[in-house]
Each structure stands twice: as C-alpha cells, then as structure tokens.
mmCIF file of C-alpha atoms in Angstrom:
data_model
loop_
_atom_site.group_PDB
_atom_site.id
_atom_site.type_symbol
_atom_site.label_atom_id
_atom_site.label_comp_id
_atom_site.label_asym_id
_atom_site.label_seq_id
_atom_site.Cartn_x
_atom_site.Cartn_y
_atom_site.Cartn_z
ATOM 1 C CA MET I 1 9.835 -30.287 -7.111
ATOM 2 C CA ARG I 2 7.450 -27.558 -8.226
ATOM 3 C CA ALA I 3 7.649 -26.005 -11.670
ATOM 4 C CA SER I 4 9.509 -22.759 -12.288
ATOM 5 C CA ASN I 5 7.573 -19.519 -12.739
ATOM 6 C CA HIS I 6 10.106 -18.568 -15.387
ATOM 7 C CA GLY I 7 9.770 -21.452 -17.814
ATOM 8 C CA GLU I 8 11.708 -24.583 -18.605
ATOM 9 C CA LEU I 9 15.418 -24.572 -17.817
ATOM 10 C CA GLY I 10 17.827 -24.040 -20.694
ATOM 11 C CA LEU I 11 21.652 -24.058 -20.557
ATOM 12 C CA ILE I 12 23.534 -22.234 -23.304
ATOM 13 C CA VAL I 13 27.159 -23.301 -22.944
ATOM 14 C CA LEU I 14 29.797 -21.540 -25.016
ATOM 15 C CA SER I 15 32.809 -23.551 -26.218
ATOM 16 C CA SER I 16 34.992 -21.833 -23.599
ATOM 17 C CA CYS I 17 32.983 -23.556 -20.856
ATOM 18 C CA LYS I 18 32.091 -26.791 -22.651
ATOM 19 C CA GLU I 19 33.439 -29.306 -20.102
ATOM 20 C CA LEU I 20 32.051 -27.524 -17.025
ATOM 21 C CA GLY I 21 28.710 -26.996 -18.790
ATOM 22 C CA ARG I 22 28.461 -30.698 -19.644
ATOM 23 C CA LEU I 23 29.101 -31.629 -16.015
ATOM 24 C CA VAL I 24 26.576 -29.081 -14.741
ATOM 25 C CA ASP I 25 23.928 -30.502 -17.092
ATOM 26 C CA GLU I 26 24.641 -34.032 -15.851
ATOM 27 C CA ARG I 27 24.498 -32.913 -12.216
ATOM 28 C CA ILE I 28 21.139 -31.171 -12.694
ATOM 29 C CA LEU I 29 19.722 -34.309 -14.307
ATOM 30 C CA GLN I 30 20.931 -36.278 -11.254
ATOM 31 C CA LEU I 31 19.423 -33.753 -8.834
ATOM 32 C CA ARG I 32 16.092 -34.021 -10.626
ATOM 33 C CA ALA I 33 16.325 -37.798 -10.924
ATOM 34 C CA GLU I 34 15.524 -37.640 -14.627
ATOM 35 C CA GLU I 35 14.888 -41.135 -15.959
ATOM 36 C CA ASP I 36 15.078 -40.242 -19.658
ATOM 37 C CA ASP I 37 18.610 -41.111 -20.816
ATOM 38 C CA ASP I 38 18.303 -38.679 -23.725
ATOM 39 C CA LYS I 39 17.201 -35.740 -21.552
ATOM 40 C CA SER I 40 19.449 -32.677 -21.540
ATOM 41 C CA TYR I 41 18.958 -29.025 -20.684
ATOM 42 C CA LEU I 42 21.674 -27.931 -23.094
ATOM 43 C CA VAL I 43 20.430 -25.653 -25.871
ATOM 44 C CA PRO I 44 22.416 -26.453 -29.041
ATOM 45 C CA ILE I 45 24.197 -23.512 -30.628
ATOM 46 C CA GLU I 46 26.571 -22.861 -33.496
ATOM 47 C CA GLU I 47 29.561 -20.582 -32.951
ATOM 48 C CA VAL I 48 30.612 -19.191 -36.316
ATOM 49 C CA ARG I 49 33.902 -17.419 -37.010
ATOM 50 C CA PHE I 50 34.437 -15.803 -40.404
ATOM 51 C CA SER I 51 37.850 -15.711 -42.078
ATOM 52 C CA ASN I 52 38.328 -12.012 -41.264
ATOM 53 C CA GLY I 53 37.831 -12.661 -37.527
ATOM 54 C CA GLU I 54 34.200 -11.569 -37.218
ATOM 55 C CA GLY I 55 31.798 -13.978 -35.574
ATOM 56 C CA LYS I 56 28.199 -14.828 -34.876
ATOM 57 C CA ILE I 57 26.145 -17.123 -32.664
ATOM 58 C CA LYS I 58 23.234 -19.141 -33.997
ATOM 59 C CA LEU I 59 20.683 -20.868 -31.730
ATOM 60 C CA LEU I 60 19.710 -24.286 -33.105
ATOM 61 C CA ASP I 61 16.598 -24.620 -30.951
ATOM 62 C CA SER I 62 13.854 -22.359 -29.614
ATOM 63 C CA VAL I 63 14.366 -20.563 -26.293
ATOM 64 C CA ARG I 64 10.973 -18.858 -26.229
ATOM 65 C CA GLY I 65 9.613 -18.651 -22.695
ATOM 66 C CA LYS I 66 12.586 -20.514 -21.195
ATOM 67 C CA ASP I 67 14.692 -19.737 -18.135
ATOM 68 C CA ILE I 68 18.097 -19.437 -19.807
ATOM 69 C CA TYR I 69 21.538 -19.704 -18.149
ATOM 70 C CA ILE I 70 24.544 -18.727 -20.290
ATOM 71 C CA LEU I 71 27.892 -20.231 -19.223
ATOM 72 C CA CYS I 72 31.142 -18.675 -20.422
ATOM 73 C CA ASP I 73 34.760 -18.923 -19.271
ATOM 74 C CA VAL I 74 36.305 -15.617 -20.330
ATOM 75 C CA GLY I 75 39.711 -16.845 -19.150
ATOM 76 C CA ASN I 76 39.906 -19.818 -21.530
ATOM 77 C CA TYR I 77 42.870 -19.230 -23.844
ATOM 78 C CA SER I 78 42.657 -22.638 -25.566
ATOM 79 C CA CYS I 79 39.848 -21.638 -27.943
ATOM 80 C CA GLU I 80 41.338 -20.953 -31.371
ATOM 81 C CA TYR I 81 40.082 -19.651 -34.695
ATOM 82 C CA THR I 82 41.644 -18.869 -38.071
ATOM 83 C CA MET I 83 41.854 -15.252 -39.241
ATOM 84 C CA PHE I 84 43.537 -14.344 -42.520
ATOM 85 C CA GLY I 85 45.071 -17.813 -42.568
ATOM 86 C CA ARG I 86 46.607 -17.544 -39.097
ATOM 87 C CA ASN I 87 45.574 -19.234 -35.859
ATOM 88 C CA HIS I 88 44.489 -16.941 -33.038
ATOM 89 C CA CYS I 89 43.672 -17.742 -29.415
ATOM 90 C CA MET I 90 40.511 -16.129 -28.074
ATOM 91 C CA GLY I 91 41.039 -13.605 -25.307
ATOM 92 C CA PRO I 92 38.619 -12.274 -22.658
ATOM 93 C CA ASP I 93 37.326 -9.530 -24.978
ATOM 94 C CA GLU I 94 36.275 -12.059 -27.612
ATOM 95 C CA HIS I 95 34.651 -14.373 -25.068
ATOM 96 C CA PHE I 96 32.657 -11.466 -23.657
ATOM 97 C CA GLN I 97 31.602 -10.472 -27.160
ATOM 98 C CA ASP I 98 30.247 -14.005 -27.652
ATOM 99 C CA ILE I 99 28.070 -13.603 -24.551
ATOM 100 C CA LYS I 100 26.562 -10.497 -26.140
ATOM 101 C CA ARG I 101 26.077 -12.423 -29.395
ATOM 102 C CA VAL I 102 24.084 -15.071 -27.505
ATOM 103 C CA LEU I 103 21.919 -12.355 -25.940
ATOM 104 C CA SER I 104 21.374 -10.860 -29.377
ATOM 105 C CA ALA I 105 20.408 -14.263 -30.797
ATOM 106 C CA ILE I 106 17.927 -14.780 -27.942
ATOM 107 C CA GLY I 107 16.368 -11.482 -28.964
ATOM 108 C CA GLY I 108 14.243 -11.054 -25.838
ATOM 109 C CA LYS I 109 12.311 -14.292 -26.433
ATOM 110 C CA ALA I 110 13.460 -16.033 -23.258
ATOM 111 C CA ASP I 111 11.451 -15.436 -20.096
ATOM 112 C CA ARG I 112 14.581 -14.800 -18.032
ATOM 113 C CA VAL I 113 18.319 -14.759 -18.794
ATOM 114 C CA THR I 114 21.114 -15.326 -16.283
ATOM 115 C CA VAL I 115 24.810 -15.068 -17.197
ATOM 116 C CA ILE I 116 27.228 -17.347 -15.338
ATOM 117 C CA MET I 117 30.761 -15.997 -15.672
ATOM 118 C CA PRO I 118 32.854 -17.871 -13.083
ATOM 119 C CA LEU I 119 35.715 -15.443 -13.814
ATOM 120 C CA LEU I 120 34.172 -11.987 -14.018
ATOM 121 C CA TYR I 121 35.179 -10.214 -17.220
ATOM 122 C CA ALA I 122 37.664 -7.326 -16.687
ATOM 123 C CA SER I 123 37.439 -7.747 -12.910
ATOM 124 C CA ARG I 124 41.041 -6.579 -12.477
ATOM 125 C CA GLN I 125 40.054 -3.252 -14.062
ATOM 126 C CA HIS I 126 37.337 -2.553 -11.540
ATOM 127 C CA LYS I 127 38.206 0.987 -10.479
ATOM 128 C CA ARG I 128 39.632 4.059 -12.080
ATOM 129 C CA LYS I 129 42.975 5.542 -11.150
ATOM 130 C CA GLY I 130 43.540 8.618 -13.256
ATOM 131 C CA ARG I 131 42.759 8.719 -16.980
ATOM 132 C CA GLU I 132 41.982 5.076 -17.644
ATOM 133 C CA SER I 133 39.115 2.866 -18.696
ATOM 134 C CA LEU I 134 36.569 1.383 -16.320
ATOM 135 C CA ASP I 135 36.113 -1.897 -18.160
ATOM 136 C CA CYS I 136 34.290 -4.065 -15.634
ATOM 137 C CA ALA I 137 31.594 -1.506 -14.822
ATOM 138 C CA MET I 138 31.046 -0.843 -18.532
ATOM 139 C CA ALA I 139 30.702 -4.577 -19.231
ATOM 140 C CA LEU I 140 28.147 -5.045 -16.470
ATOM 141 C CA LYS I 141 26.114 -2.099 -17.762
ATOM 142 C CA GLU I 142 26.170 -3.656 -21.245
ATOM 143 C CA LEU I 143 24.758 -6.924 -19.913
ATOM 144 C CA GLU I 144 22.098 -5.076 -17.949
ATOM 145 C CA ASN I 145 21.084 -3.065 -21.025
ATOM 146 C CA LEU I 146 20.856 -6.277 -23.066
ATOM 147 C CA GLY I 147 18.212 -7.639 -20.702
ATOM 148 C CA VAL I 148 20.231 -9.890 -18.397
ATOM 149 C CA HIS I 149 18.255 -10.588 -15.228
ATOM 150 C CA ALA I 150 21.126 -11.852 -13.066
ATOM 151 C CA ILE I 151 24.886 -12.349 -13.133
ATOM 152 C CA LEU I 152 26.564 -15.184 -11.222
ATOM 153 C CA THR I 153 30.301 -15.040 -10.689
ATOM 154 C CA PHE I 154 32.915 -16.411 -8.301
ATOM 155 C CA ASP I 155 35.349 -14.766 -5.895
ATOM 156 C CA VAL I 156 35.259 -11.318 -7.492
ATOM 157 C CA HIS I 157 38.404 -9.220 -7.176
ATOM 158 C CA ASP I 158 36.288 -6.380 -5.763
ATOM 159 C CA PRO I 159 32.596 -7.213 -5.051
ATOM 160 C CA THR I 160 31.704 -3.520 -4.762
ATOM 161 C CA ILE I 161 31.648 -3.512 -8.577
ATOM 162 C CA HIS I 162 27.996 -4.525 -8.108
ATOM 163 C CA ASN I 163 27.378 -0.827 -7.452
ATOM 164 C CA ALA I 164 27.631 -0.317 -11.232
ATOM 165 C CA ILE I 165 24.332 -2.206 -11.707
ATOM 166 C CA PRO I 166 22.369 -1.809 -8.433
ATOM 167 C CA GLY I 167 19.111 -2.772 -10.139
ATOM 168 C CA THR I 168 20.347 -6.129 -11.452
ATOM 169 C CA SER I 169 20.886 -9.263 -9.384
ATOM 170 C CA PHE I 170 24.601 -9.937 -8.867
ATOM 171 C CA GLU I 171 25.828 -12.945 -6.893
ATOM 172 C CA ASN I 172 29.457 -13.188 -5.841
ATOM 173 C CA ILE I 173 29.881 -16.849 -4.924
ATOM 174 C CA PHE I 174 32.749 -18.399 -2.968
ATOM 175 C CA PRO I 175 33.925 -22.001 -3.456
ATOM 176 C CA THR I 176 35.115 -22.223 0.165
ATOM 177 C CA TYR I 177 33.138 -25.289 1.201
ATOM 178 C CA SER I 178 34.140 -27.382 -1.827
ATOM 179 C CA MET I 179 37.773 -26.308 -1.463
ATOM 180 C CA LEU I 180 37.915 -27.123 2.249
ATOM 181 C CA LYS I 181 36.074 -30.403 1.755
ATOM 182 C CA CYS I 182 38.733 -31.539 -0.726
ATOM 183 C CA PHE I 183 41.577 -30.136 1.383
ATOM 184 C CA ILE I 184 40.372 -31.887 4.549
ATOM 185 C CA ALA I 185 39.767 -35.157 2.690
ATOM 186 C CA ASN I 186 43.384 -35.123 1.482
ATOM 187 C CA GLU I 187 45.242 -33.445 4.350
ATOM 188 C CA GLY I 188 42.882 -33.495 7.340
ATOM 189 C CA ALA I 189 44.523 -36.424 9.116
ATOM 190 C CA ASN I 190 47.680 -34.352 9.656
ATOM 191 C CA ILE I 191 46.018 -30.982 10.379
ATOM 192 C CA LYS I 192 45.489 -29.837 13.966
ATOM 193 C CA LYS I 193 44.484 -26.486 15.406
ATOM 194 C CA ASP I 194 47.910 -25.870 16.910
ATOM 195 C CA ASN I 195 50.017 -26.873 13.902
ATOM 196 C CA MET I 196 48.511 -24.761 11.114
ATOM 197 C CA THR I 197 48.385 -21.104 10.066
ATOM 198 C CA VAL I 198 46.353 -19.514 7.295
ATOM 199 C CA ILE I 199 48.170 -16.706 5.473
ATOM 200 C CA SER I 200 46.870 -13.896 3.303
ATOM 201 C CA PRO I 201 49.331 -12.863 0.556
ATOM 202 C CA ASP I 202 48.257 -9.215 0.837
ATOM 203 C CA THR I 203 45.835 -6.861 2.597
ATOM 204 C CA GLY I 204 43.188 -7.345 -0.098
ATOM 205 C CA ALA I 205 42.814 -11.063 0.623
ATOM 206 C CA MET I 206 42.756 -10.668 4.405
ATOM 207 C CA ASP I 207 38.987 -11.120 4.776
ATOM 208 C CA ARG I 208 39.228 -14.422 2.928
ATOM 209 C CA ALA I 209 42.112 -15.596 5.123
ATOM 210 C CA ILE I 210 40.271 -14.633 8.315
ATOM 211 C CA TYR I 211 37.220 -16.597 7.180
ATOM 212 C CA TYR I 212 39.326 -19.707 6.484
ATOM 213 C CA ALA I 213 41.179 -19.326 9.795
ATOM 214 C CA ASN I 214 38.024 -18.762 11.861
ATOM 215 C CA THR I 215 36.170 -21.712 10.382
ATOM 216 C CA LEU I 216 39.202 -23.976 10.799
ATOM 217 C CA GLY I 217 39.936 -22.542 14.252
ATOM 218 C CA VAL I 218 43.600 -21.834 13.474
ATOM 219 C CA ASP I 219 45.951 -18.847 13.548
ATOM 220 C CA VAL I 220 46.118 -16.262 10.761
ATOM 221 C CA GLY I 221 48.924 -14.136 9.344
ATOM 222 C CA MET I 222 49.435 -11.697 6.479
ATOM 223 C CA PHE I 223 52.073 -10.469 4.071
ATOM 224 C CA TYR I 224 52.298 -6.818 3.207
ATOM 225 C CA LYS I 225 53.434 -6.044 -0.346
ATOM 226 C CA ARG I 226 55.746 -3.080 -0.761
ATOM 227 C CA ARG I 227 55.557 -1.986 -4.394
ATOM 228 C CA ASP I 228 57.599 0.415 -6.493
ATOM 229 C CA HIS I 229 54.894 2.857 -7.603
ATOM 230 C CA THR I 230 57.320 4.735 -9.851
ATOM 231 C CA VAL I 231 57.527 1.796 -12.272
ATOM 232 C CA VAL I 232 54.871 -0.110 -14.245
ATOM 233 C CA VAL I 233 55.713 -3.574 -15.624
ATOM 234 C CA ASN I 234 53.058 -5.557 -17.535
ATOM 235 C CA GLY I 235 50.378 -3.210 -16.269
ATOM 236 C CA LYS I 236 51.308 -3.349 -12.580
ATOM 237 C CA ASN I 237 53.767 -1.940 -10.063
ATOM 238 C CA PRO I 238 56.480 -4.521 -9.281
ATOM 239 C CA ILE I 239 56.746 -5.892 -5.746
ATOM 240 C CA VAL I 240 59.874 -4.734 -3.926
ATOM 241 C CA GLN I 241 59.487 -6.731 -0.736
ATOM 242 C CA HIS I 242 57.052 -8.970 1.159
ATOM 243 C CA GLU I 243 56.847 -8.282 4.894
ATOM 244 C CA TYR I 244 55.215 -10.908 7.149
ATOM 245 C CA ILE I 245 52.859 -9.883 9.947
ATOM 246 C CA GLY I 246 51.830 -12.704 12.265
ATOM 247 C CA GLY I 247 52.954 -15.358 14.690
ATOM 248 C CA PRO I 248 55.909 -17.760 14.341
ATOM 249 C CA LEU I 249 55.673 -20.320 11.528
ATOM 250 C CA GLU I 250 58.393 -22.750 12.532
ATOM 251 C CA ASN I 251 57.219 -26.382 12.153
ATOM 252 C CA LYS I 252 53.772 -25.145 11.105
ATOM 253 C CA LYS I 253 51.690 -26.244 8.155
ATOM 254 C CA VAL I 254 50.829 -23.118 6.175
ATOM 255 C CA LEU I 255 47.794 -22.550 3.953
ATOM 256 C CA ILE I 256 48.085 -19.513 1.662
ATOM 257 C CA VAL I 257 44.658 -18.412 0.370
ATOM 258 C CA ASP I 258 43.971 -16.036 -2.527
ATOM 259 C CA ASP I 259 41.482 -15.451 -5.330
ATOM 260 C CA MET I 260 43.853 -16.195 -8.201
ATOM 261 C CA ILE I 261 47.320 -17.130 -9.361
ATOM 262 C CA ALA I 262 48.269 -15.171 -12.487
ATOM 263 C CA SER I 263 52.033 -15.178 -13.020
ATOM 264 C CA GLY I 264 52.448 -16.640 -9.537
ATOM 265 C CA GLU I 265 55.119 -14.074 -8.649
ATOM 266 C CA SER I 266 53.499 -13.145 -5.353
ATOM 267 C CA ILE I 267 52.904 -16.734 -4.177
ATOM 268 C CA ILE I 268 56.423 -17.797 -5.203
ATOM 269 C CA ASP I 269 57.988 -14.900 -3.266
ATOM 270 C CA ILE I 270 55.902 -15.687 -0.188
ATOM 271 C CA ILE I 271 56.846 -19.365 -0.259
ATOM 272 C CA GLY I 272 60.469 -18.250 -0.483
ATOM 273 C CA GLU I 273 60.031 -16.037 2.588
ATOM 274 C CA ILE I 274 58.214 -18.566 4.785
ATOM 275 C CA SER I 275 60.714 -21.281 3.834
ATOM 276 C CA LYS I 276 63.267 -19.259 5.792
ATOM 277 C CA GLN I 277 61.162 -19.863 8.910
ATOM 278 C CA ASN I 278 61.454 -23.639 8.591
ATOM 279 C CA VAL I 279 57.764 -24.372 7.964
ATOM 280 C CA ASP I 280 56.633 -27.988 7.858
ATOM 281 C CA GLU I 281 54.417 -27.947 4.748
ATOM 282 C CA THR I 282 53.040 -25.265 2.433
ATOM 283 C CA PHE I 283 49.655 -25.416 0.749
ATOM 284 C CA VAL I 284 47.951 -22.885 -1.515
ATOM 285 C CA ALA I 285 44.199 -22.506 -2.096
ATOM 286 C CA CYS I 286 43.029 -20.223 -4.903
ATOM 287 C CA THR I 287 39.829 -20.079 -6.934
ATOM 288 C CA PHE I 288 41.539 -19.460 -10.285
ATOM 289 C CA ALA I 289 44.975 -20.708 -11.360
ATOM 290 C CA PHE I 290 46.124 -19.242 -14.681
ATOM 291 C CA PHE I 291 49.922 -19.734 -14.542
ATOM 292 C CA THR I 292 50.350 -17.002 -17.156
ATOM 293 C CA GLU I 293 54.142 -17.416 -17.094
ATOM 294 C CA GLY I 294 54.196 -21.206 -16.971
ATOM 295 C CA VAL I 295 54.740 -23.633 -14.093
ATOM 296 C CA ALA I 296 58.515 -24.211 -14.151
ATOM 297 C CA LYS I 297 59.023 -22.251 -10.924
ATOM 298 C CA PHE I 298 56.266 -24.229 -9.186
ATOM 299 C CA ASP I 299 57.828 -27.484 -10.370
ATOM 300 C CA LYS I 300 61.097 -26.354 -8.807
ATOM 301 C CA LEU I 301 59.449 -25.403 -5.502
ATOM 302 C CA TYR I 302 57.805 -28.839 -5.365
ATOM 303 C CA GLU I 303 61.051 -30.640 -6.163
ATOM 304 C CA GLU I 304 62.808 -28.655 -3.410
ATOM 305 C CA GLY I 305 60.078 -29.632 -0.923
ATOM 306 C CA ARG I 306 58.970 -26.044 -0.389
ATOM 307 C CA LEU I 307 55.527 -26.501 -2.006
ATOM 308 C CA THR I 308 53.268 -29.376 -1.015
ATOM 309 C CA LYS I 309 50.115 -28.763 -3.063
ATOM 310 C CA ILE I 310 48.007 -26.110 -4.775
ATOM 311 C CA TYR I 311 44.236 -26.463 -4.582
ATOM 312 C CA THR I 312 42.219 -24.687 -7.261
ATOM 313 C CA THR I 313 38.889 -25.089 -9.086
ATOM 314 C CA ASN I 314 37.746 -26.190 -12.547
ATOM 315 C CA LEU I 315 35.849 -22.896 -12.992
ATOM 316 C CA SER I 316 38.403 -21.704 -15.522
ATOM 317 C CA TYR I 317 40.593 -23.462 -18.067
ATOM 318 C CA ILE I 318 43.717 -25.332 -16.970
ATOM 319 C CA PRO I 319 45.697 -27.315 -19.597
ATOM 320 C CA GLN I 320 45.734 -31.083 -19.102
ATOM 321 C CA GLU I 321 49.530 -31.200 -18.799
ATOM 322 C CA ILE I 322 49.318 -28.829 -15.828
ATOM 323 C CA ARG I 323 46.365 -30.696 -14.284
ATOM 324 C CA GLU I 324 48.592 -33.786 -14.145
ATOM 325 C CA ARG I 325 51.245 -32.095 -12.002
ATOM 326 C CA PRO I 326 51.641 -33.914 -8.636
ATOM 327 C CA TRP I 327 51.436 -30.604 -6.783
ATOM 328 C CA LEU I 328 48.069 -29.544 -8.276
ATOM 329 C CA CYS I 329 44.609 -30.628 -7.130
ATOM 330 C CA VAL I 330 41.653 -29.394 -9.213
ATOM 331 C CA VAL I 331 38.417 -29.230 -7.214
ATOM 332 C CA ASP I 332 35.245 -29.927 -9.211
ATOM 333 C CA LEU I 333 32.622 -27.195 -8.717
ATOM 334 C CA SER I 334 30.044 -28.571 -11.173
ATOM 335 C CA LYS I 335 27.792 -30.004 -8.458
ATOM 336 C CA TYR I 336 27.778 -26.694 -6.595
ATOM 337 C CA VAL I 337 26.969 -24.718 -9.763
ATOM 338 C CA ALA I 338 24.247 -27.238 -10.644
ATOM 339 C CA LYS I 339 22.634 -26.876 -7.220
ATOM 340 C CA ILE I 340 22.586 -23.096 -7.590
ATOM 341 C CA VAL I 341 21.099 -23.217 -11.102
ATOM 342 C CA ASN I 342 18.539 -25.857 -10.091
ATOM 343 C CA THR I 343 17.459 -23.832 -7.052
ATOM 344 C CA LEU I 344 17.179 -20.552 -8.955
ATOM 345 C CA ASN I 345 15.228 -22.202 -11.755
ATOM 346 C CA HIS I 346 12.611 -23.187 -9.176
ATOM 347 C CA ASP I 347 12.540 -19.654 -7.726
ATOM 348 C CA ASP I 348 13.910 -20.721 -4.357
ATOM 349 C CA SER I 349 16.439 -18.852 -2.224
ATOM 350 C CA ILE I 350 20.106 -19.775 -2.611
ATOM 351 C CA SER I 351 21.111 -18.162 0.692
ATOM 352 C CA SER I 352 21.820 -21.522 2.322
ATOM 353 C CA LEU I 353 24.072 -22.445 -0.616
ATOM 354 C CA LEU I 354 26.006 -19.167 -0.483
ATOM 355 C CA ASP I 355 26.678 -19.219 3.272
ATOM 356 C CA ALA I 356 28.927 -22.214 3.773
ATOM 357 C CA THR I 357 29.733 -21.662 7.465
ATOM 358 C CA HIS I 358 27.243 -24.203 8.818
ATOM 359 C CA ARG I 359 28.228 -26.863 6.281
ATOM 360 C CA ILE I 360 31.931 -26.289 6.974
ATOM 361 C CA ARG I 361 31.333 -26.683 10.722
ATOM 362 C CA LYS I 362 29.584 -30.008 10.113
ATOM 363 C CA LEU I 363 32.449 -31.058 7.854
ATOM 364 C CA LEU I 364 35.053 -30.209 10.495
ATOM 365 C CA LYS I 365 33.104 -31.989 13.206
ATOM 366 C CA LYS I 366 32.815 -35.079 11.043
ATOM 367 C CA SER I 367 36.561 -35.045 10.398
ATOM 368 C CA ASP I 368 37.330 -34.563 14.132
ATOM 369 C CA MET I 369 39.073 -31.233 13.478
ATOM 370 C CA ILE I 370 36.807 -29.462 16.007
#
C-alpha cells in the first residue's frame, strides 16, 4: 500500500477509549500485515489530574509530521480521579476538555489531526429553543479553531450540526452493516420477509428504520410520542402516550431501531405496547446503550419473555456486569474503525465503507434472506 501524503499514522487514545483504541491498533496492524511484533501506532501519553481537579496531557513521543487520530469516548463514566480527597467520575465536559488538551500538546506540529468521537459531544443539545446554549455547535467550532482537519463520529442525533463547521470535514458514520451482520448470524435462521417488522420508536428515527426495513425487505412501522410540553423532567418533556402507526404485529418478530438507549423509558414503553399485540419476539438495535437508570426493568422484560435481545456497539462504555446480561449482545466495531482510519491515512476515499447497502445485500444473499 502506498505511503500517506500526510505522514506516518499515529493514534492518540485517551483513557476513556483505551479498550477500543487497543483493538483498533491491533486491527490496523493486521490490515497492514505488519510482521514486527513490537510495532504499534499508539502514541504514548500521560493524563495528569491535579488534586484540585485541574488536568493536563503530556505527549511522551514526538508527533511532528504525523497523521494523528485522537480517540475519545465522551460517554465513559467509569474514568475516575481524586479531587480534594474525593473520587469523581469524569463527565462529557471533562472528556471533551481532554481532547482540547491533546490538541494543545500537539501544538500544530502534526501534519494532520483527526478527532474520532464515536459519541458526538453535546449532540443532544444540537439546536436552540429559546434562551439556551448551543453546546454542540460551539464544541465543533472550538475543534475547528484548534486546527482539527476532520471529525469522525457515529449515528449523530442530528447530522445537520455539520452546518456549524462547513469548512471542516465531518463524517457521520453508521454501524448498520456490522449490526446486521451480527443480528443475522444470531437470528437469521428464524427471520423471513413475511414474519418481521422494523419499528421506529419516534419520527426522528424513521429514516433509520426505513433503511433497515428496505435492506431487509420487510415491513416498517412507527410509534408517535405524545409529550407533555408543559412539564420538564430531567431536561425533557415526559412522554404521555405512544401511538403505533403501521401494520398488524401479531406473531411477528419485531426489530426496534434507534440511535441510543439513555434511561430506556421510550423502548420499555414501546415493548409494553407491542406486547399487547401478541408479538413473537422483540429485538432492539441501537448504536449506543447507556442505561442511565440501570437495567432492572430490562431484566424484568427479559424474564417475562417480552424482550429477546438488545444489539448495541462497543463504541461507548458499557460496564462488564451489563455486558454479561443474556439479553445484551455487544457488536465489535474496531475492525470497521480500523478500516476507516487505515484508508484515510493513505488518502483514499472511504465512500465504499460508509455506504453499506451493497455489502448488506451480499450478506442477505449469502444468508438466503433474499
């Protein structure tokens, strides 16, 4: 493979993304058939946290002239530090600040810098309604001003946020192929065109549901969320009722697709509603699974036979005790990320990697689903 015009590859992996970064490094070495057992593209760093909570990043190797990729999981709440003698869990703000610290430590010496944030920072605060902050746009402008060449992220809540930085490369990547490959490998033997329906939990996720349904060649339905806009609870208007729009679900296998599970309130309510229609099995596919209010309700749904399995990715942190749940399947995206990084480092187009339709069709044909 030809050499990059932007220097030797370097991966700067923050502690929030340590496991994924390690896997991506290993995958790139495999793709390049590196024979040196000691070879690694990881740039060693030191993440310092002072006793008053302030921090700094120190690079332990030169990055001059390199093509640098910074990996950070802003949703990882397992990273702790001590401040004034008390343990604190890092939140998204602190993770994002560490990205800026890395950029400051690089100091313009790298040839090119790309930030890989699988979960886009502040993506749920992507538009302004009244007198409120516009966090995501401000964050993207900060990265642009600090010299970031490109931003890679996954399944953005609202991809039009790219309009905040029209002059900077912004790739919104979908894990659809990897998710469907795992889903079909596990469930494909029992899935037929006439016994499955893909459901969107709301109007915002409808495009995603239509894509899944069209590629699988199955029916699609949608739930409409009626919210009480006179009340705000935990930063959002509570859902009053879910109304289903679509064909009958009796004896059907249902696949609910969404970008994320936060508290899980919406998914739990929808499973409760479709259970009334005597569905056969219920699956969920979401890029990010946070379970911000725990998993007790999902355990109960599984025990009652109303939830078969949730498919999600390893792009953001999931505690080991949750990973071991029988109803959860974590899909490894490290090979996909490695292919993207490897391709970009050699200045080739990633269009074929971003458009998964052709690969999904081949996958379905191979599994006799089409």
